[in-house]
Coordinates of C-alpha atoms in Angstrom, one line a residue:
Chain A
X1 CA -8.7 202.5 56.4
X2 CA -11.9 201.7 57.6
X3 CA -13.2 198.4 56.0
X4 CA -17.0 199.1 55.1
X5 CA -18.6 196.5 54.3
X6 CA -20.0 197.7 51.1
X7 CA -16.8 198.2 49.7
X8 CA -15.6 195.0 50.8
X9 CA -18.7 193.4 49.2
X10 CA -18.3 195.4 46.1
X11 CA -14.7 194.7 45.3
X12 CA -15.4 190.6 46.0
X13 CA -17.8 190.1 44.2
X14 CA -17.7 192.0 41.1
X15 CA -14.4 190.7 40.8
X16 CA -15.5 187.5 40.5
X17 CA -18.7 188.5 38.2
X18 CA -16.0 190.4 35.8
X19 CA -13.5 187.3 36.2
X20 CA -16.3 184.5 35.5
X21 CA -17.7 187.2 32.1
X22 CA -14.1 186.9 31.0
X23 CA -14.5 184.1 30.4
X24 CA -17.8 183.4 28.8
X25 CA -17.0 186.0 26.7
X26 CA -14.0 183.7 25.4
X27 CA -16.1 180.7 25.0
X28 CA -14.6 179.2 27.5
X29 CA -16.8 177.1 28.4
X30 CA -18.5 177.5 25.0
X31 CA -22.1 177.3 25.9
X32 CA -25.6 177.9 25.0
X33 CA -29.5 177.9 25.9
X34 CA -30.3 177.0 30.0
X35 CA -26.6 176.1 30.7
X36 CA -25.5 179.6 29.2
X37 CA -28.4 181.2 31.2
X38 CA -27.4 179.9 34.4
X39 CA -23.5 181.0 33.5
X40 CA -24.7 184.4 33.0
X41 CA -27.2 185.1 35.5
X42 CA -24.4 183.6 38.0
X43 CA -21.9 186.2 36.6
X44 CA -24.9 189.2 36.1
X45 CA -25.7 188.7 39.5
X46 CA -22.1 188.9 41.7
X47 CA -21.1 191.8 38.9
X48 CA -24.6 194.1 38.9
X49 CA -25.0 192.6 43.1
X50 CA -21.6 194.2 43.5
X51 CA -22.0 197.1 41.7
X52 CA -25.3 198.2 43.5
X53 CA -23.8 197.2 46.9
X54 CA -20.5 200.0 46.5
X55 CA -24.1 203.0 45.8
X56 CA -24.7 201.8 49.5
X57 CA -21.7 203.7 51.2
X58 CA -22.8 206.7 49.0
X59 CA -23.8 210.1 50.8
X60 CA -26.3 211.0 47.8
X61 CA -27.0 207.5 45.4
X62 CA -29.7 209.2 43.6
X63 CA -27.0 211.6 42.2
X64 CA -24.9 208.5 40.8
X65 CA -25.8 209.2 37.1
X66 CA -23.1 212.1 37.2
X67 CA -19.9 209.8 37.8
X68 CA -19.9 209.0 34.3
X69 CA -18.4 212.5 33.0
X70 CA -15.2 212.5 34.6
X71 CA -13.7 209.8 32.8
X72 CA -10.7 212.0 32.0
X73 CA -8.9 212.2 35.6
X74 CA -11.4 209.9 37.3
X75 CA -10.5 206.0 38.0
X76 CA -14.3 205.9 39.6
X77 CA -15.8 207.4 36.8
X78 CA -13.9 205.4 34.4
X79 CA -14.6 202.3 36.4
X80 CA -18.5 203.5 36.3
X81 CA -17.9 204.1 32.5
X82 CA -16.2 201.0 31.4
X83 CA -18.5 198.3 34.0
X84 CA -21.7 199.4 31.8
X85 CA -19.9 199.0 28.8
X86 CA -19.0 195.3 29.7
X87 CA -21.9 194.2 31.1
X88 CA -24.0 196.0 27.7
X89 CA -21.8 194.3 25.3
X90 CA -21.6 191.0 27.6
X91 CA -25.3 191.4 27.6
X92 CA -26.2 191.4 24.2
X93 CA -23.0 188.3 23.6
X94 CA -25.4 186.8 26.6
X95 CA -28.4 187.2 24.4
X96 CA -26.9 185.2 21.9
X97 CA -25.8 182.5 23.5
X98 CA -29.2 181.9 25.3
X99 CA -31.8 182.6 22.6
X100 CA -30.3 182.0 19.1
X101 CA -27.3 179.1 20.0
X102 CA -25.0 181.7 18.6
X103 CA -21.3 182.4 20.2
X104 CA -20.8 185.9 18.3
X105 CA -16.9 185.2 18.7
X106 CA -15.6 188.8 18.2
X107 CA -18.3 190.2 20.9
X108 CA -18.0 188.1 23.3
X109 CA -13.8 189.1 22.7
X110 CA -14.7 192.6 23.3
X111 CA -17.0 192.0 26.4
X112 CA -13.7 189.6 28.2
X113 CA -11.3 192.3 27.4
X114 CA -13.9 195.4 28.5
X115 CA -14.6 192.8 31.6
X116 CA -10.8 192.6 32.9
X117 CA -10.3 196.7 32.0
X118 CA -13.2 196.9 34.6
X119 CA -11.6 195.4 37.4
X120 CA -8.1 197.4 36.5
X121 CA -10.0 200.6 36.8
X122 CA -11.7 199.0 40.3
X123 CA -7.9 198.5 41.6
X124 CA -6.6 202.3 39.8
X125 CA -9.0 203.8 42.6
X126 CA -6.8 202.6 45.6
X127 CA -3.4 201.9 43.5
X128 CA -3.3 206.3 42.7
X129 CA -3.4 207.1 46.6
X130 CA -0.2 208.0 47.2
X131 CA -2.0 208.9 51.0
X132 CA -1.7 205.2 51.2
X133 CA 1.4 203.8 51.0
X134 CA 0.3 199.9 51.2
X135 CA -2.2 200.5 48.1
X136 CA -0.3 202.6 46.2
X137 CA 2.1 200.1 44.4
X138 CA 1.7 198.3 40.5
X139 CA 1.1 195.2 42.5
X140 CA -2.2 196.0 43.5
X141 CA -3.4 195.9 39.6
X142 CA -2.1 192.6 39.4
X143 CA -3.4 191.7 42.6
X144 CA -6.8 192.5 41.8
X145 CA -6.3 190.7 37.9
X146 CA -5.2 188.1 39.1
X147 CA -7.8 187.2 41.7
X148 CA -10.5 187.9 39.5
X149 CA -8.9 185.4 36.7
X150 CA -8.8 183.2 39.1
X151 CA -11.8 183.5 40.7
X152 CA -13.6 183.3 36.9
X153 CA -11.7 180.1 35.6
X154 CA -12.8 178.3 39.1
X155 CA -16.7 179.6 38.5
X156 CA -16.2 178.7 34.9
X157 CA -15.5 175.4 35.7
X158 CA -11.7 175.6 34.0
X159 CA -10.2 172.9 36.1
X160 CA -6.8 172.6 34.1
X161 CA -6.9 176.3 34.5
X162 CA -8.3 177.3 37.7
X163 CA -5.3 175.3 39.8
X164 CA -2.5 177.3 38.3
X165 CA -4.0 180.9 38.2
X166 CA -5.0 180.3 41.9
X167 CA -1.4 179.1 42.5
X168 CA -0.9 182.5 40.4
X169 CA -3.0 184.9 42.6
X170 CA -1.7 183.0 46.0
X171 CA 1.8 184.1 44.9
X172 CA 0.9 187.7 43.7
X173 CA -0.9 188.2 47.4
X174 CA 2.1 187.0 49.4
X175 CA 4.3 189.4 47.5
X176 CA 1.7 192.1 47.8
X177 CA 1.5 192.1 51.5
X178 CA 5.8 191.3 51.7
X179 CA 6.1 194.7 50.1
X180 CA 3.4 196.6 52.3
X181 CA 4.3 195.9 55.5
X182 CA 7.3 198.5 55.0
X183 CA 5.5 200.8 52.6
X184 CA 4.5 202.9 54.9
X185 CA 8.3 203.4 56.3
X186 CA 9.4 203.4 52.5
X187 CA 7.1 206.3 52.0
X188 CA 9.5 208.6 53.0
X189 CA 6.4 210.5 54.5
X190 CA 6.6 211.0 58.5
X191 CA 5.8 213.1 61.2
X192 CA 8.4 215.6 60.5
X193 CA 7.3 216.1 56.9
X194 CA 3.7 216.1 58.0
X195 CA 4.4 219.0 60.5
X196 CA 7.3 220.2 59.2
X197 CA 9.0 220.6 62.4
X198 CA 12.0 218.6 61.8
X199 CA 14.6 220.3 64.1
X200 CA 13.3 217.7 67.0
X201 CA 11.5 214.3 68.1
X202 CA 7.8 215.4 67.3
X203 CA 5.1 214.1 69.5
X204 CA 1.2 214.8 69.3
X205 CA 1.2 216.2 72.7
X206 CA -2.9 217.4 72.0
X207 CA -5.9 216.3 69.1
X208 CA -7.4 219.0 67.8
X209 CA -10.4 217.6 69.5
X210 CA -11.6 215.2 72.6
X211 CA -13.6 213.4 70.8
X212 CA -13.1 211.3 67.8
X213 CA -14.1 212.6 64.0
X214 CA -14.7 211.3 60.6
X215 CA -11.0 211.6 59.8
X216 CA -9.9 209.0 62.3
X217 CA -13.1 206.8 61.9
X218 CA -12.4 206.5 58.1
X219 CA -8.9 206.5 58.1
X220 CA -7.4 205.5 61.5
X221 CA -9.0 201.9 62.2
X222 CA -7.1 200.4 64.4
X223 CA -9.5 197.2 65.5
X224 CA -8.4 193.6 64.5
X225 CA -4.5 194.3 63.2
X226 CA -3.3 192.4 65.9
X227 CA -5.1 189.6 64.8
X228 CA -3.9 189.9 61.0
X229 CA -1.0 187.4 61.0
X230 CA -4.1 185.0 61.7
X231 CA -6.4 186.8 58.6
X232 CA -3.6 186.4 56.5
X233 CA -3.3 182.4 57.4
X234 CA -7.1 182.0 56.9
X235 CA -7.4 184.0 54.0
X236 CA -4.2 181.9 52.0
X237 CA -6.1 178.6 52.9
X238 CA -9.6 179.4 52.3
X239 CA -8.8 181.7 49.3
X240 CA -5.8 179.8 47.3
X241 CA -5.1 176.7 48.8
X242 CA -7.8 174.6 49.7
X243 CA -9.7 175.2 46.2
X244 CA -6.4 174.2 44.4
X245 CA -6.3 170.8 46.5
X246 CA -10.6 170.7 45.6
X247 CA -9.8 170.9 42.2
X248 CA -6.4 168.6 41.4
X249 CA -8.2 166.2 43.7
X250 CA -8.6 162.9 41.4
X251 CA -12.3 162.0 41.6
X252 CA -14.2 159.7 39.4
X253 CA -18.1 160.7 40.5
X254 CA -18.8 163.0 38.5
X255 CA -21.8 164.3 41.6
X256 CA -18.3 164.7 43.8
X257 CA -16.6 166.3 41.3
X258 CA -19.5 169.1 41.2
X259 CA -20.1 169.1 44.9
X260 CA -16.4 169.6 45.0
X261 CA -16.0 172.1 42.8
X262 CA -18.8 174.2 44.6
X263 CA -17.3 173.9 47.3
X264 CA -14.2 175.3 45.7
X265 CA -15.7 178.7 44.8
X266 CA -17.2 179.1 48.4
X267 CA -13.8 178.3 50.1
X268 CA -12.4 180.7 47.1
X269 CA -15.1 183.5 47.8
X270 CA -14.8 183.5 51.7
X271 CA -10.7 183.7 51.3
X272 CA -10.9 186.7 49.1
X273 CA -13.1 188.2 51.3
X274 CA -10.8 187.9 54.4
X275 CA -7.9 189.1 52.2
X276 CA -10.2 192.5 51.4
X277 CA -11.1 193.0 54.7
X278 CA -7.1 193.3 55.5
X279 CA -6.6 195.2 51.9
X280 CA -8.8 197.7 53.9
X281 CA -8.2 197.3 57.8
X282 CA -4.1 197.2 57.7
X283 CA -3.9 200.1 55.1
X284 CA -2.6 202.7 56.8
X285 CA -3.5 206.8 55.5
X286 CA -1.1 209.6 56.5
X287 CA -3.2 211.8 57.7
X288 CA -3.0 209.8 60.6
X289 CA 0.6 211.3 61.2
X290 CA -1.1 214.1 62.3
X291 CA -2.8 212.6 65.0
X292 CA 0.5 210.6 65.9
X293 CA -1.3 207.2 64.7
X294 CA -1.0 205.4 62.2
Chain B
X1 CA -14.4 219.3 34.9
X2 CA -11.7 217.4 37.5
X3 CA -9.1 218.5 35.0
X4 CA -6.6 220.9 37.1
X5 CA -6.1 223.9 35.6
X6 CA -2.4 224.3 34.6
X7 CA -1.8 227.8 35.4
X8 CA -4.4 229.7 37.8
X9 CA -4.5 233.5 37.5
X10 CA -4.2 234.2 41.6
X11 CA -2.9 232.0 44.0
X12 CA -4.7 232.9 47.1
X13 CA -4.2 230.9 50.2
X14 CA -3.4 231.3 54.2
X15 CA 0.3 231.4 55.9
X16 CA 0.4 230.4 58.9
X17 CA 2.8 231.4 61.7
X18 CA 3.8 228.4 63.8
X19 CA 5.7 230.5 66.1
X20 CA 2.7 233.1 66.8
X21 CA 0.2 230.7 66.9
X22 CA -0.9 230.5 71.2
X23 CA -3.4 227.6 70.1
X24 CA -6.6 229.1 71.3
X25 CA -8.8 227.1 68.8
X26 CA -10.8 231.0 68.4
X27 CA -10.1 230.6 64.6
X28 CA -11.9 226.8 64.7
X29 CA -14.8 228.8 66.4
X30 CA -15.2 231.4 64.1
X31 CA -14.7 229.0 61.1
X32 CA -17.3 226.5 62.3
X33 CA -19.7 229.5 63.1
X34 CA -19.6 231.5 59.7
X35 CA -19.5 228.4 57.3
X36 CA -22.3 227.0 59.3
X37 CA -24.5 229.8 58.5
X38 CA -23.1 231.0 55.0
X39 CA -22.2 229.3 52.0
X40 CA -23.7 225.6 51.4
X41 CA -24.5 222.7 53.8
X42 CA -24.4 223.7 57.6
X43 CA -21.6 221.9 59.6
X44 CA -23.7 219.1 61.9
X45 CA -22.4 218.1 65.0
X46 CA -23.5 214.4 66.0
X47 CA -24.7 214.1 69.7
X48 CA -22.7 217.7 70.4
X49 CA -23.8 217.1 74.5
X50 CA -24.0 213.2 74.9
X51 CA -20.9 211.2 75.7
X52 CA -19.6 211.0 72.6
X53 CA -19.9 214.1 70.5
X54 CA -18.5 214.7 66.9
X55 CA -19.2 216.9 64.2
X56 CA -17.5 218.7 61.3
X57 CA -14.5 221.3 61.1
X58 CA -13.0 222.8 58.2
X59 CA -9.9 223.9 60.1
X60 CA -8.7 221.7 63.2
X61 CA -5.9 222.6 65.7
X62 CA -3.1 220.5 66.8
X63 CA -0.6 220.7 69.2
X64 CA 3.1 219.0 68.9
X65 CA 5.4 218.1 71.6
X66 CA 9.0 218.6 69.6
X67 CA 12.1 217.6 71.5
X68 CA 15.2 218.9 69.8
X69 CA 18.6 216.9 70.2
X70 CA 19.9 219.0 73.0
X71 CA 17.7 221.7 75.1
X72 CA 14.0 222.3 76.1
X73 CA 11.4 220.8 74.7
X74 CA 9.0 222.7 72.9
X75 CA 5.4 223.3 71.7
X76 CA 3.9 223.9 68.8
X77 CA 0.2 225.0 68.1
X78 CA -0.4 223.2 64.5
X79 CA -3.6 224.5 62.7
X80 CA -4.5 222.6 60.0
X81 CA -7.2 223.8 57.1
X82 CA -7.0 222.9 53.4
X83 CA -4.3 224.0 51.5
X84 CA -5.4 224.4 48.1
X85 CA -3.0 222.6 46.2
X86 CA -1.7 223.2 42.7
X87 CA -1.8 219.7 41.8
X88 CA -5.0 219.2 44.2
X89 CA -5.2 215.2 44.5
X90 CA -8.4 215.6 46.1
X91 CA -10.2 217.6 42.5
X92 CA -8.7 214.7 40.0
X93 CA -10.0 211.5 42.1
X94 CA -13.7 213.2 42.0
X95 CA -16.1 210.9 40.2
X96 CA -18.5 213.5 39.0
X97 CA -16.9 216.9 38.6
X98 CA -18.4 218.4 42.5
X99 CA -15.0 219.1 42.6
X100 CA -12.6 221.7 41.2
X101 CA -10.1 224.2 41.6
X102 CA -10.6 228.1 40.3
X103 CA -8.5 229.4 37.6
X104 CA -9.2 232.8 38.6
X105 CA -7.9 232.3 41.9
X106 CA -6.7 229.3 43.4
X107 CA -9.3 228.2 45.6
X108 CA -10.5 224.1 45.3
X109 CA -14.4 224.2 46.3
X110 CA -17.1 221.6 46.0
X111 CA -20.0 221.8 43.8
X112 CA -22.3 220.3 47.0
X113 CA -25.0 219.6 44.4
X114 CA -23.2 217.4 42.2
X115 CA -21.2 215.8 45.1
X116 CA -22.5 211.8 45.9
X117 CA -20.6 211.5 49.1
X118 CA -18.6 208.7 47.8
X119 CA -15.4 209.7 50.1
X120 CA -12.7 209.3 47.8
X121 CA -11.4 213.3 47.8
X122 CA -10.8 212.5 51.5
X123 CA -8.8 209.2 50.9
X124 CA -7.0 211.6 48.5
X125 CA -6.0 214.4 50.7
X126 CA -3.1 213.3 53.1
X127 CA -3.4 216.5 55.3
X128 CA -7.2 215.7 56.0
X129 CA -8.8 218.4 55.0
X130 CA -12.0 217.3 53.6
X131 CA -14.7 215.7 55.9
X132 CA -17.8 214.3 55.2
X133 CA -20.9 215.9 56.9
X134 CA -22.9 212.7 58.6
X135 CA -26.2 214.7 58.4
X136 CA -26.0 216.0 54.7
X137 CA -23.8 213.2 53.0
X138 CA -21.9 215.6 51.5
X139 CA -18.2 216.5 51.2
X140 CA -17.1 219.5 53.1
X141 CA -14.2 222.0 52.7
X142 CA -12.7 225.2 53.4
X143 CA -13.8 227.8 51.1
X144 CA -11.1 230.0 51.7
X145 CA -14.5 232.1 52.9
X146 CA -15.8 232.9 49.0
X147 CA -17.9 234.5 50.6
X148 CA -16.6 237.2 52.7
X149 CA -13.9 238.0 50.5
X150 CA -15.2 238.9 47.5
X151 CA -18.2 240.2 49.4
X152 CA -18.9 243.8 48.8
X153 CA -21.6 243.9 51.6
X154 CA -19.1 243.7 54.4
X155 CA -16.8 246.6 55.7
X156 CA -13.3 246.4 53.5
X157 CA -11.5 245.3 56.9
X158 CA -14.2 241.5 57.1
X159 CA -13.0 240.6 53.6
X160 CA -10.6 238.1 54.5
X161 CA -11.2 234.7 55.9
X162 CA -13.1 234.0 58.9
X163 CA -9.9 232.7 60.8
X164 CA -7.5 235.0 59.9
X165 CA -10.1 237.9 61.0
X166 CA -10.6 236.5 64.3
X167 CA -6.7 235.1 65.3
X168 CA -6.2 237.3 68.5
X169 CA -2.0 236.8 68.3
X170 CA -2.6 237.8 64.1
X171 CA -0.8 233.8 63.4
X172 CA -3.0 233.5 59.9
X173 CA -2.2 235.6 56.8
X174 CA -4.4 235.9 54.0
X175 CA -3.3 236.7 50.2
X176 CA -2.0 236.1 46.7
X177 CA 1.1 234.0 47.1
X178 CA 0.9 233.7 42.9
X179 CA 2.9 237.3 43.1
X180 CA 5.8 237.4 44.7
X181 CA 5.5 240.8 45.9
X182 CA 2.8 240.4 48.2
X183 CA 2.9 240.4 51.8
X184 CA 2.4 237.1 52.3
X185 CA 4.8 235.9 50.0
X186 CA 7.5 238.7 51.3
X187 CA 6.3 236.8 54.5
X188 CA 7.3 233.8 53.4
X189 CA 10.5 234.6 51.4
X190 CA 11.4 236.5 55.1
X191 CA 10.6 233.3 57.7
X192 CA 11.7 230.3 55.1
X193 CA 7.1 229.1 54.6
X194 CA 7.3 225.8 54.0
X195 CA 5.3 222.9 52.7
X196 CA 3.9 220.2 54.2
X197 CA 4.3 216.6 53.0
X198 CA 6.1 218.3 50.5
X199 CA 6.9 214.6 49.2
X200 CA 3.8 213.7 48.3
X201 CA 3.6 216.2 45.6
X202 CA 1.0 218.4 46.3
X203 CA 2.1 221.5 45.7
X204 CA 0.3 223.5 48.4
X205 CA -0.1 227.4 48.2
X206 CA -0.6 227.5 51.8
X207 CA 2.7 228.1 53.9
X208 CA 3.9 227.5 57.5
X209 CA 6.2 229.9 58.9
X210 CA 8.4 227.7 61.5
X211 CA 8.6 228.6 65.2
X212 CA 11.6 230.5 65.4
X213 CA 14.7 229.3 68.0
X214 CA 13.4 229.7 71.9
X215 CA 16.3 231.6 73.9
X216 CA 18.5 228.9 75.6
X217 CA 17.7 228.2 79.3
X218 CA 20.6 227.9 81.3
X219 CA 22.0 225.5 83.4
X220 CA 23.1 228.3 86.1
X221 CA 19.6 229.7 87.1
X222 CA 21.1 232.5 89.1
X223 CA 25.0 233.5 89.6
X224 CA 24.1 233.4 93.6
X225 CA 22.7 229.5 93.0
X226 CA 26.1 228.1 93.9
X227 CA 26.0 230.5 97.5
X228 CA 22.2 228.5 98.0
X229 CA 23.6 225.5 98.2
X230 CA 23.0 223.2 101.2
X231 CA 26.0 223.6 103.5
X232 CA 25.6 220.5 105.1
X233 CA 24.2 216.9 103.7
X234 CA 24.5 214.9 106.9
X235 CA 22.0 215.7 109.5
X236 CA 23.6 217.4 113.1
X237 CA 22.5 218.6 115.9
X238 CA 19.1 217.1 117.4
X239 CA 18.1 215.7 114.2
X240 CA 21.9 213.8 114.4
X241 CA 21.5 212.8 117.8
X242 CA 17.4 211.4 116.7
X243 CA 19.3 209.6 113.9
X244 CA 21.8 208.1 116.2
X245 CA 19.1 207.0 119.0
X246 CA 16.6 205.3 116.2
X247 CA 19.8 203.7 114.4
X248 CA 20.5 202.1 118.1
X249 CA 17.2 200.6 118.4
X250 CA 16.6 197.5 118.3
X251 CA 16.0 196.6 113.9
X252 CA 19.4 197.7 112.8
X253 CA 20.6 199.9 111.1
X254 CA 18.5 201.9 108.1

């Protein structure tokens, strides 16, 4: 699959916007006035920056009003649907916090859990493609969960927490890519069910076409796999591992321990971003049978 | 709504004869030409004369090499258009509704005014059949050409798809395989249609009738073979004697 940048912006970010109103939303940490400000406007900004960054790789944004009525079948439109709802009701929680010193308790509740149903709906969209073999597993749910918990208890500076969900996450992305390097073989789909012309060895002895077309520049990308073994490597340390050692890391400054920790989430951030460059760029479509690629 | 329909009244869809098909890309012409000018957004083509040319096509045509365990290869001309599923991933994953499949016949369209371009029917669809156009940012489809078959202006004999009008070696079919007595579905019943990527769950309503068994080449060409066969492997003669006379010279033997 081709790995647009928008997507992989989108998927990073919000994550850790939804993860980091989680939460805030349970009080953890319980704040108020500036310091809540600062929280929120952290967490507004990587969830809404996100959000408006995914309208980029649309062919028509101004028509973006009408994903919210398909709710019923729609993982997209639900994820539309339920990321407004958590960032209204996280909103007004936010209001609270900042303006009147009030932690409206069973709000804020309600914003966390509508905050975590967001990023399940975010990872729905590419867990229901059964076209995808690698994606379409119940471990890219947890995958996504579990990043963004993560990601949220490093931004919201839970350091007894933050270690072990990483630790978590690290775990839930080795498994993840264990089980989809022979997805695609487990599939069961090939090029004698794409063609149906089992009786022999099939071979794509022609393309439809000379040229290339959108098919195989959405679907077939190709560039970078070999180097993925690598990706993988940098994405572990950056994404999981070094932030764990920033964080158990016995400091007494107090500066350090800040500096540290910032350094944490950009570590954290950059690994994540590797890792959904590969969620992307090693996911392999079917229709790429048909062109005898994969 | 996205919502599939759970029953739809006609079934109307393409079979397509794999061992007919000669693979002269006329239907991808006559496709590209008539949903170009009729129904919705043109089909662009980006840089159609420069070095590297692309554009959009409802209906694509492949060609497979298949090598059975013993005996000639063969190949296969593999068109390739939407098949418009029953269970039509590619309507359910849409965002907005641009999307849907008719209960009065079968065929899944796009609504090219309510579609945002987001991509995610084509991610969907594991035969390809959806592609984005790069100049109007919309998705595009085949129609099943809505608008030549229930179009009253055209002679009775035009009221079938573009592709299926134009096949010179007649390899398309057009018709209601909902009822089983139709030709197409007689058709289908009588060559053994089948689906593709039947394991993904689609459902299509288009078929593909298999290329039937090539007659067997033979080993023996000709019963007179064995009387052409060289009556002599070592050269005689003058071309002995050259042989000889070089295999003396100095160098040795070769």
């Amino acid at each position: 699959m081709h790995p647009a940048p928008s997507v992989i912006i989108f998927t990073t970010l919000s994550g850790l916007g939804f993860g980091l109103l989680f939460f805030l939303g349970l009080g953890l940490p319980d704040v108020s006035g500036w310091i809540a400000f600062t929280f929120f406007f952290i967490a507004y900004a990587l969830a809404v920056g996100g959000l408006m960054s995914s309208a980029f790789h649309l062919g028509h944004p101004e028509r973006a009003l009408k994903a919210f009525t398909q709710w019923r079948t729609s993982w997209l439109s639900r994820e539309a649907c339920f990321s407004v709802a958590a960032l209204v009701v996280m909103g007004v929680f936010a209001l609270g916090a900042v303006f009147f010193d009030a932690q409206w308790r069973v709000l804020g509740v309600i914003g966390a859990v509508l905050s975590l149903i967001t990023v399940y709906t975010t990872s729905m969209i590419y867990t229901q493609m059964k076209t995808v073999p690698r994606w379409n597993t119940q471990l890219t749910p947890l995958l996504y969960l579990t990043i963004s918990l993560a990601g949220g208890a490093l931004l919201a500076g839970q350091e007894s927490l933050a270690p072990w969900l990483l630790a978590l996450a690290g775990g839930v992305q080795i498994a993840w890519w264990m089980r989809g390097d022979g997805a695609f073989a487990a599939s069961g789909t090939d090029m004698a069910s794409a063609t149906g012309l089992g009786h022999g060895k099939v071979r794509s002895f022609e393309p439809p076409h000379t040229g290339t077309n959108y098919l195989l520049r959405e679907f077939v990308y190709v560039i970078g796999r070999k180097h993925a073994l690598k990706i993988r490597g940098i994405a572990l340390a950056l994404g999981y591992a070094l932030p764990i050692l920033l964080m158990v890391l016995p400091l007494d400054s107090i500066a350090l321990k800040h500096a540290f920790a910032g350094l944490a989430v950009v570590s954290h951030l950059g690994g994540i971003a590797a890792s959904r460059w590969l969620f992307f760029a090693e996911a392999e479509h079917v229709v790429g049978l048909y062109y005898g690629k994969r | 709504m996205t919502d599939l329909p759970t029953t739809t009244e006609r079934k109307l869809g393409l079979v397509i004869d794999l061992d007919t098909c000669v693979g002269c890309h006329a239907c991808v012409i006559s496709c590209k030409g008539w949903n170009t000018e009729n129904y919705g957004a043109p089909l662009s083509d980006q840089n159609p004369y420069g070095a590297d040319p692309s554009g959009t096509f409802l209906n694509r045509i492949h060609s497979y090499e298949v090598q059975p365990e013993a005996g000639a290869a063969q190949l296969v001309h593999f068109p390739k258009s939407c098949l418009h599923c029953e269970d039509a991933p590619c309507v359910t994953v849409c965002p907005t509704g641009a999307s849907y499949k008719r209960v009065e016949d079968g065929i899944v369209l796009v609504n090219e005014s309510d579609c945002i371009g987001c991509g995610l029917c084509a991610w969907a669809c594991p035969y390809g059949a959806r592609e984005m156009d790069q100049a109007e940012g919309v998705m595009k489809k085949c129609t099943l050409c809505i608008d030549r078959i229930y179009n009253g202006n055209l002679p009775e004999v035009d009221r079938v798809p573009a592709c299926v009008r134009t096949c010179p070696a007649g390899a398309r079919h057009f018709g209601d395989l909902g009822d089983p007595d139709s030709d197409v579905s007689r058709l289908v019943a009588e060559r053994g249609g089948m689906d593709l990527m039947p394991e993904q769950g689609t459902k299509p309503v288009n078929k593909y009738l298999p290329p039937r068994p090539r007659d067997t080449v033979e080993e023996e060409i000709d019963i007179l073979a064995p009387l052409l066969a060289p009556v002599t492997e070592e050269p005689g003669g003058f071309l002995g004697w050259l042989d000889r006379a070089l295999d003396a010279l100095p160098g040795g033997k070769s």
